[in-house]
Short mmCIF file of C-alpha atoms in Angstrom, two decimals:
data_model
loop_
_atom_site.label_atom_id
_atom_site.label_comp_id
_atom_site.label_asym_id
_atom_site.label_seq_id
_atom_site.Cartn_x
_atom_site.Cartn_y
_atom_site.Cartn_z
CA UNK V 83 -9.23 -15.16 -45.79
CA UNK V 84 -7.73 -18.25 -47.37
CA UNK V 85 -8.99 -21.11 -49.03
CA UNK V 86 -7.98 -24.39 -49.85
CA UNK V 87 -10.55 -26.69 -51.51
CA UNK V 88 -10.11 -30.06 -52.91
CA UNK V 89 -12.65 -32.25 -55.49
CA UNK V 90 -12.51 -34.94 -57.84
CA UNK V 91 -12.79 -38.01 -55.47
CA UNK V 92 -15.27 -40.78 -56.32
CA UNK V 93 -15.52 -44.59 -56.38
CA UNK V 94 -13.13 -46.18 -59.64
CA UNK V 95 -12.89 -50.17 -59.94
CA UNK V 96 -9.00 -51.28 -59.66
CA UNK V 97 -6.60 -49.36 -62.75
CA UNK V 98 -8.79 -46.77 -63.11
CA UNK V 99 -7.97 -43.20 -63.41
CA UNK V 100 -9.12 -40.00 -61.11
CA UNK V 101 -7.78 -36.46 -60.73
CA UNK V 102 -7.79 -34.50 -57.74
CA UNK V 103 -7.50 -30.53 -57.87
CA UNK V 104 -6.98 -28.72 -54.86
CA UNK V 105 -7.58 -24.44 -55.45
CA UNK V 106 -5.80 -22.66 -53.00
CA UNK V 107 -6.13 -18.55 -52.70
CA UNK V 108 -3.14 -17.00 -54.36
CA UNK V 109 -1.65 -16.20 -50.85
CA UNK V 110 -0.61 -19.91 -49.67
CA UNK V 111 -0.24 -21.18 -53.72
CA UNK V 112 2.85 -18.53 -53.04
CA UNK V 113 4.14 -20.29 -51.00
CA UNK V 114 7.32 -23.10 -51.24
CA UNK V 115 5.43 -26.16 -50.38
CA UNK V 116 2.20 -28.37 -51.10
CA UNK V 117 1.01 -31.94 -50.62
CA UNK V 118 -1.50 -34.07 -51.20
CA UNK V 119 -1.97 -36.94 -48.16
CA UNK V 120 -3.80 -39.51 -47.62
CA UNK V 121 -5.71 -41.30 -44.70
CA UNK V 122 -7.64 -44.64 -44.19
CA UNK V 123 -9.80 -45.56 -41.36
CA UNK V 124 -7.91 -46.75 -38.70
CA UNK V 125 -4.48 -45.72 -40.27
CA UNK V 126 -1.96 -43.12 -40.18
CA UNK V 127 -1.87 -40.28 -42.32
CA UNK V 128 0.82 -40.40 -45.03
CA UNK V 129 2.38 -38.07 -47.41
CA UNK V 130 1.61 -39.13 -50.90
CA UNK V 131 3.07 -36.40 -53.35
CA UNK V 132 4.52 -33.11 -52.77
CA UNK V 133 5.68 -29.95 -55.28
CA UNK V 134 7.27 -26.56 -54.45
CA UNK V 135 7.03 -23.27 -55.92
CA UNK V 136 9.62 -24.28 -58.16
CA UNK V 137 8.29 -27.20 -59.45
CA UNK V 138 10.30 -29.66 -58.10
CA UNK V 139 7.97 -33.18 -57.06
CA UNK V 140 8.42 -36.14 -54.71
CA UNK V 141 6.71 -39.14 -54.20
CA UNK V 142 5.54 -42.22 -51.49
CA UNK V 143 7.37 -45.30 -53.37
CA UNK V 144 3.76 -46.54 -52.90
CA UNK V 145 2.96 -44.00 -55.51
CA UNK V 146 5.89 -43.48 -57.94
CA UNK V 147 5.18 -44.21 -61.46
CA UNK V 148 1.07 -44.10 -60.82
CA UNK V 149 0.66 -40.99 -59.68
CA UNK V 150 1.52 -37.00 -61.10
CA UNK V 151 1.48 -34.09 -59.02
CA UNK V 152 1.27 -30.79 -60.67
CA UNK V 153 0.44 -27.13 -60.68
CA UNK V 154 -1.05 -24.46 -62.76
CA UNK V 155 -0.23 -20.96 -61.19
CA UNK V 156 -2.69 -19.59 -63.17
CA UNK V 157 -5.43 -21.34 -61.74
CA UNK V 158 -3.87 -21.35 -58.43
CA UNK V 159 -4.41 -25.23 -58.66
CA UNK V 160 -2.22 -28.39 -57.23
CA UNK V 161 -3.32 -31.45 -58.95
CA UNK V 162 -2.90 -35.44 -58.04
CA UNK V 163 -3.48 -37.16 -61.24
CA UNK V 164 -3.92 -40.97 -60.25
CA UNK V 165 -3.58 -43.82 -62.59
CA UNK V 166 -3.72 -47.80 -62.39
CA UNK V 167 -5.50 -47.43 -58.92
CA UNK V 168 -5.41 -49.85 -56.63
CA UNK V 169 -7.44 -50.58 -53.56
CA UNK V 170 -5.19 -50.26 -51.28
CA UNK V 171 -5.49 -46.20 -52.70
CA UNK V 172 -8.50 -46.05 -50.62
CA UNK V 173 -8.44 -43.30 -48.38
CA UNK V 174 -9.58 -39.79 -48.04
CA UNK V 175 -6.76 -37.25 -50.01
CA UNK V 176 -6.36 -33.84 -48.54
CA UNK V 177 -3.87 -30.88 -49.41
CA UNK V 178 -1.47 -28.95 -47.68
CA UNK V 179 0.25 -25.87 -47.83
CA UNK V 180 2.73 -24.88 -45.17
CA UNK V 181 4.17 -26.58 -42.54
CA UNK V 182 3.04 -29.88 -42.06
CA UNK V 183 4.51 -30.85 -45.99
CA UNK V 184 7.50 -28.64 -45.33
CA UNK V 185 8.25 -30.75 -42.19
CA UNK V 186 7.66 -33.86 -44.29
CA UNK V 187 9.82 -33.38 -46.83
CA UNK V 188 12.51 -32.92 -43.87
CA UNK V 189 12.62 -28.72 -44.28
CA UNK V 190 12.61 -27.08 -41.07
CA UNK V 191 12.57 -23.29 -42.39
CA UNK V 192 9.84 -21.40 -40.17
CA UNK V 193 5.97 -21.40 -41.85
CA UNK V 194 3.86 -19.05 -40.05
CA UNK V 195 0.70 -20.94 -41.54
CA UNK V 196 -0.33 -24.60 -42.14
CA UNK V 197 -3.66 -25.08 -44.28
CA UNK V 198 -5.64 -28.05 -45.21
CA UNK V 199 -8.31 -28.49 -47.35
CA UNK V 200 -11.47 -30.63 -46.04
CA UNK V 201 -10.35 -33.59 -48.41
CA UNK V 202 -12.53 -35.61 -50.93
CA UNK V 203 -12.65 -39.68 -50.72
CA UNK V 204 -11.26 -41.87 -53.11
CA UNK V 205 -12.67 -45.37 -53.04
CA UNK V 206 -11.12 -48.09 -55.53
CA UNK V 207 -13.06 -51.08 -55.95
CA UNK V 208 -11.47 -54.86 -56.91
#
């Protein structure tokens, strides 16, 4: 079975700092692709930082220069470290490994799974 678990949300006031970690089973952290997205109530989902196997990152120009997306393939781990928040960051930040960040980033090789974690809510305050 695999897993995909994020933490590390919580409630910051405005240029605050938080870091997400998302633990995925070795299986999918194999894989090429992972993302970290974001939702807020009412609006569409949007891809906020990816990273592949290789290391190579992207970023939402809403994001670049704030945020740092990283992995530790000892630990299996993706992480979203987020600086000088803002409250327009609000939103609930999920990961994914697979398909949905491999069509993202505009990569249409097959991916026989698409995982997401059950995401963890970051609230910034003014």
């Amino acid at each position: 079975q695999v897993q995909l678990v994020e933490s590390g949300g919580g409630l910051v006031q405005a240029g605050g700092s938080l870091r997400l970690s998302c633990v995925a089973s070795r299986s999918i952290f194999s894989g090429n692709y992972m993302g970290w997205y974001r939702q807020a109530p009412g609006k569409q989902r949007e891809l906020v930082a990816s990273i592949t196997s290789g290391g190579s990152t992207n970023y939402a120009d809403s994001v670049k220069g704030r945020f740092t997306i990283s992995r530790d393939n000892a630990k299996t781990t993706v992480y979203l470290r987020m600086n000088s928040l803002k409250p327009e960051d609000t939103a609930v930040y999920s990961c994914n490994a697979g398909l949905t960040t491999a069509r993202t980033m505009g990569i249409m090789a097959p991916y026989s799974y698409d995982y997401w974690g059950q995401g963890t809510q970051v609230t910034v305050s003014s």
